[in-house]
XYZ file of C-alpha atoms in Angstrom:
273
model
C 40.533 -64.969 10.717
C 44.148 -63.893 11.055
C 45.223 -60.905 9.018
C 48.653 -60.617 7.462
C 51.234 -57.909 8.016
C 51.017 -57.082 4.310
C 47.267 -56.421 4.632
C 47.817 -54.245 7.697
C 50.532 -52.231 5.975
C 48.402 -51.793 2.857
C 45.483 -50.474 4.911
C 47.829 -48.171 6.793
C 49.188 -46.820 3.514
C 45.663 -46.185 2.246
C 44.321 -44.518 5.417
C 47.287 -43.228 7.383
C 45.893 -44.947 10.489
C 48.133 -46.615 13.066
C 49.207 -50.235 12.725
C 47.044 -51.447 15.641
C 44.036 -49.481 14.372
C 44.446 -51.130 10.972
C 44.852 -54.595 12.501
C 41.782 -54.152 14.699
C 39.714 -52.807 11.798
C 40.670 -55.761 9.582
C 39.866 -58.219 12.360
C 36.518 -56.545 13.009
C 35.741 -56.668 9.287
C 36.811 -60.334 9.070
C 39.549 -59.446 6.615
C 37.307 -57.442 4.292
C 39.420 -54.505 3.132
C 36.522 -52.213 2.167
C 34.821 -52.968 5.464
C 37.997 -52.124 7.377
C 38.286 -48.827 5.452
C 34.724 -47.955 6.493
C 35.450 -48.791 10.144
C 38.463 -46.474 10.158
C 36.476 -43.711 8.421
C 33.686 -43.964 11.012
C 36.292 -43.692 13.756
C 37.607 -40.537 12.097
C 34.098 -39.097 11.896
C 33.540 -39.839 15.597
C 36.817 -38.185 16.574
C 36.011 -35.192 14.360
C 32.662 -34.722 16.081
C 34.275 -34.858 19.523
C 37.018 -32.366 18.564
C 34.783 -29.908 16.739
C 35.133 -27.214 19.429
C 38.931 -27.441 19.544
C 41.204 -24.778 18.047
C 43.069 -25.858 14.888
C 45.505 -22.946 14.626
C 48.576 -24.932 13.523
C 49.033 -26.591 10.159
C 50.798 -26.681 6.832
C 50.592 -24.124 3.999
C 51.760 -25.090 0.506
C 51.550 -23.464 -2.936
C 52.112 -24.663 -6.487
C 51.796 -23.518 -10.090
C 51.007 -25.256 -13.351
C 50.744 -23.338 -16.607
C 48.598 -20.250 -16.022
C 47.106 -21.580 -12.762
C 48.451 -21.206 -9.216
C 46.936 -22.455 -5.967
C 47.676 -22.299 -2.255
C 46.114 -24.475 0.448
C 46.329 -24.610 4.227
C 45.513 -27.813 6.096
C 45.068 -26.970 9.761
C 45.506 -29.089 12.892
C 45.800 -28.579 16.647
C 49.520 -29.007 17.334
C 52.808 -28.102 15.711
C 53.957 -31.680 16.302
C 51.340 -33.008 13.872
C 51.863 -30.074 11.471
C 55.521 -31.082 11.038
C 54.727 -34.778 10.545
C 55.771 -36.047 7.109
C 52.435 -37.786 6.518
C 50.501 -34.610 7.350
C 52.655 -32.574 4.966
C 52.172 -35.280 2.323
C 48.384 -35.054 2.760
C 48.547 -31.280 2.332
C 50.566 -31.803 -0.847
C 48.029 -34.358 -2.084
C 45.216 -31.849 -1.559
C 47.219 -29.153 -3.349
C 47.903 -31.510 -6.263
C 44.156 -32.192 -6.459
C 43.505 -28.448 -6.628
C 46.037 -28.044 -9.430
C 44.599 -30.995 -11.363
C 40.897 -30.171 -10.976
C 40.984 -26.358 -10.584
C 37.952 -26.076 -8.277
C 36.468 -22.615 -7.828
C 35.671 -22.914 -4.111
C 36.994 -24.632 -1.002
C 33.847 -26.779 -0.818
C 34.404 -27.932 -4.397
C 37.975 -28.901 -3.502
C 36.745 -30.908 -0.516
C 34.407 -32.795 -2.848
C 37.101 -33.729 -5.383
C 37.272 -37.523 -5.709
C 40.697 -39.177 -5.569
C 41.767 -42.822 -5.669
C 41.203 -43.297 -1.921
C 38.039 -41.193 -1.593
C 37.195 -37.516 -1.595
C 39.518 -34.854 -0.200
C 37.070 -34.471 2.689
C 37.242 -38.216 3.422
C 41.045 -38.184 3.388
C 41.044 -35.442 6.011
C 38.530 -37.377 8.118
C 40.704 -40.492 7.846
C 43.698 -38.504 9.075
C 41.645 -37.178 12.004
C 40.962 -40.767 13.026
C 44.657 -41.623 12.727
C 45.951 -38.684 14.799
C 43.061 -37.935 17.148
C 43.397 -34.217 16.346
C 40.911 -31.836 14.829
C 41.821 -31.014 11.241
C 40.262 -28.789 8.623
C 41.032 -27.407 5.207
C 41.262 -23.820 6.381
C 42.188 -22.026 3.164
C 42.118 -22.549 -0.569
C 43.012 -19.692 -2.902
C 43.900 -19.621 -6.587
C 44.710 -17.230 -9.400
C 45.006 -17.473 -13.177
C 47.227 -15.189 -15.247
C 49.553 -15.269 -18.286
C 52.395 -15.991 -15.855
C 52.112 -17.212 -12.258
C 54.629 -17.920 -9.527
C 54.555 -19.219 -5.963
C 56.633 -18.933 -2.811
C 56.596 -21.132 0.298
C 58.291 -19.679 3.359
C 60.526 -21.954 5.411
C 58.488 -23.975 7.898
C 55.372 -24.294 5.707
C 53.403 -21.692 7.670
C 53.218 -19.042 4.940
C 52.863 -19.186 1.171
C 52.019 -16.764 -1.626
C 50.975 -16.910 -5.273
C 51.279 -14.006 -7.727
C 49.980 -13.450 -11.255
C 51.567 -11.239 -13.927
C 50.075 -9.590 -17.007
C 52.342 -11.268 -19.556
C 54.120 -14.546 -20.143
C 57.861 -15.107 -19.989
C 58.540 -13.176 -16.786
C 62.080 -13.537 -15.459
C 61.871 -16.218 -12.765
C 63.982 -14.258 -10.277
C 61.878 -11.113 -10.724
C 58.657 -13.068 -10.200
C 60.031 -14.821 -7.120
C 61.141 -11.511 -5.579
C 57.601 -10.156 -5.946
C 56.159 -13.311 -4.357
C 58.603 -12.888 -1.457
C 57.614 -9.211 -1.185
C 53.985 -10.254 -0.741
C 55.053 -12.717 1.954
C 57.161 -10.172 3.837
C 55.057 -7.012 3.532
C 51.496 -8.413 3.369
C 49.927 -5.834 1.022
C 46.150 -5.430 0.884
C 45.865 -4.943 -2.883
C 47.935 -4.458 -6.026
C 46.899 -0.793 -6.430
C 44.791 1.715 -4.472
C 41.865 0.935 -6.782
C 41.806 -2.585 -5.396
C 41.350 -1.521 -1.769
C 37.692 -1.811 -0.640
C 35.860 1.480 -0.224
C 35.027 0.692 3.402
C 38.734 0.248 4.209
C 39.565 3.623 2.656
C 36.709 5.285 4.535
C 37.914 3.771 7.811
C 41.484 4.993 7.229
C 40.210 8.521 6.500
C 38.105 8.453 9.661
C 41.058 7.312 11.783
C 43.294 10.012 10.280
C 40.727 12.754 10.952
C 40.310 11.615 14.563
C 44.080 11.624 15.122
C 44.430 15.105 13.599
C 41.529 16.374 15.678
C 43.062 14.942 18.866
C 46.332 16.653 17.939
C 44.505 20.000 17.871
C 44.527 20.544 14.110
C 41.968 23.063 12.732
C 38.703 21.515 11.599
C 39.026 22.993 8.092
C 42.341 21.127 7.576
C 41.211 17.690 8.700
C 40.188 16.432 5.253
C 43.489 17.520 3.692
C 45.480 15.905 6.503
C 43.406 12.727 6.234
C 43.998 12.559 2.485
C 47.739 12.835 3.070
C 47.539 9.978 5.565
C 45.600 7.922 3.040
C 48.349 8.373 0.456
C 50.870 7.123 3.030
C 48.587 4.162 3.701
C 48.605 3.347 -0.026
C 52.413 3.309 -0.064
C 52.449 0.873 2.835
C 49.542 -1.330 1.790
C 49.461 -1.587 -2.011
C 51.982 -3.891 -3.646
C 53.092 -1.693 -6.549
C 53.597 1.354 -4.292
C 55.439 -0.523 -1.542
C 59.171 -0.081 -1.124
C 61.023 -3.028 -2.626
C 62.420 -4.882 0.404
C 65.729 -5.630 -1.336
C 66.190 -1.987 -2.398
C 63.995 0.493 -0.468
C 65.048 3.325 -2.809
C 62.611 1.985 -5.415
C 59.014 0.788 -5.395
C 57.886 -2.613 -6.614
C 56.408 -0.900 -9.662
C 59.774 0.677 -10.463
C 61.505 -2.664 -9.908
C 59.152 -4.314 -12.421
C 59.542 -1.549 -15.002
C 63.328 -1.777 -14.800
C 63.041 -5.376 -15.969
C 60.175 -4.908 -18.443
C 58.383 -1.605 -19.073
C 55.088 -3.397 -19.744
C 55.256 -5.760 -16.771
C 52.760 -5.517 -13.927
C 50.967 -7.669 -11.360
C 47.393 -8.809 -11.989
C 46.764 -10.275 -8.548
C 48.122 -12.187 -5.576
C 47.066 -14.360 -2.634
C 48.803 -14.740 0.710
C 47.937 -17.447 3.259
C 49.644 -17.730 6.645
C 49.245 -19.588 9.941
C 50.740 -18.039 13.084
C 53.052 -15.807 11.019
């Protein structure tokens, strides 16, 4: 039976597949819409299996907040051409909206979220069939706090979310902190948040450098501790120099605006940045 242009366009809207793929699927399914959807999904699964060993290092990173919840997702693909495609960005936004609406605790739970056109995982598979590229939901991070903010860097390759310890934070102050996280990539909010193994490794590196420089053995620990304090200033958000005014730290910047204000946590996701 002949299929109509309206049917083809509707299937394309639902799956993101090409016009000819939609026409062929509808013809193969004898006009049955659900059957055509299944044909396109199976094609996506076949392409995904063939592309499994390919590198999906490009993609789109988006972040969003709602109330006390903030999330960031990264949908990855093989080429920058696909990453910049409006439909690919729209799919990333759809996945992010699903995360905001359902607040899953893990990436796997987000993939399993059911939407009008199928699960998040199925939508990605459908898009694989439409583009012929490997795709994967590479990152999903979230935070909850009395006040949350987000920042998406130009080009959709880097995004951050930040939580604060109290509500009503000045929007410009919050955004500056989110941009600080994007620019300076801290490891933790404070030294207490840095893993013990990271601290131990930094101390070991500092001792080795001091030893190679000919420093006395009895001074190595003191020198290493000094290096660790420098590492804290470079790698912990509150001790970092504020990029817009290096004469003050982020902690000082926050206190100038509100003496009780601090950061409870942050997430930073980037692709090729």
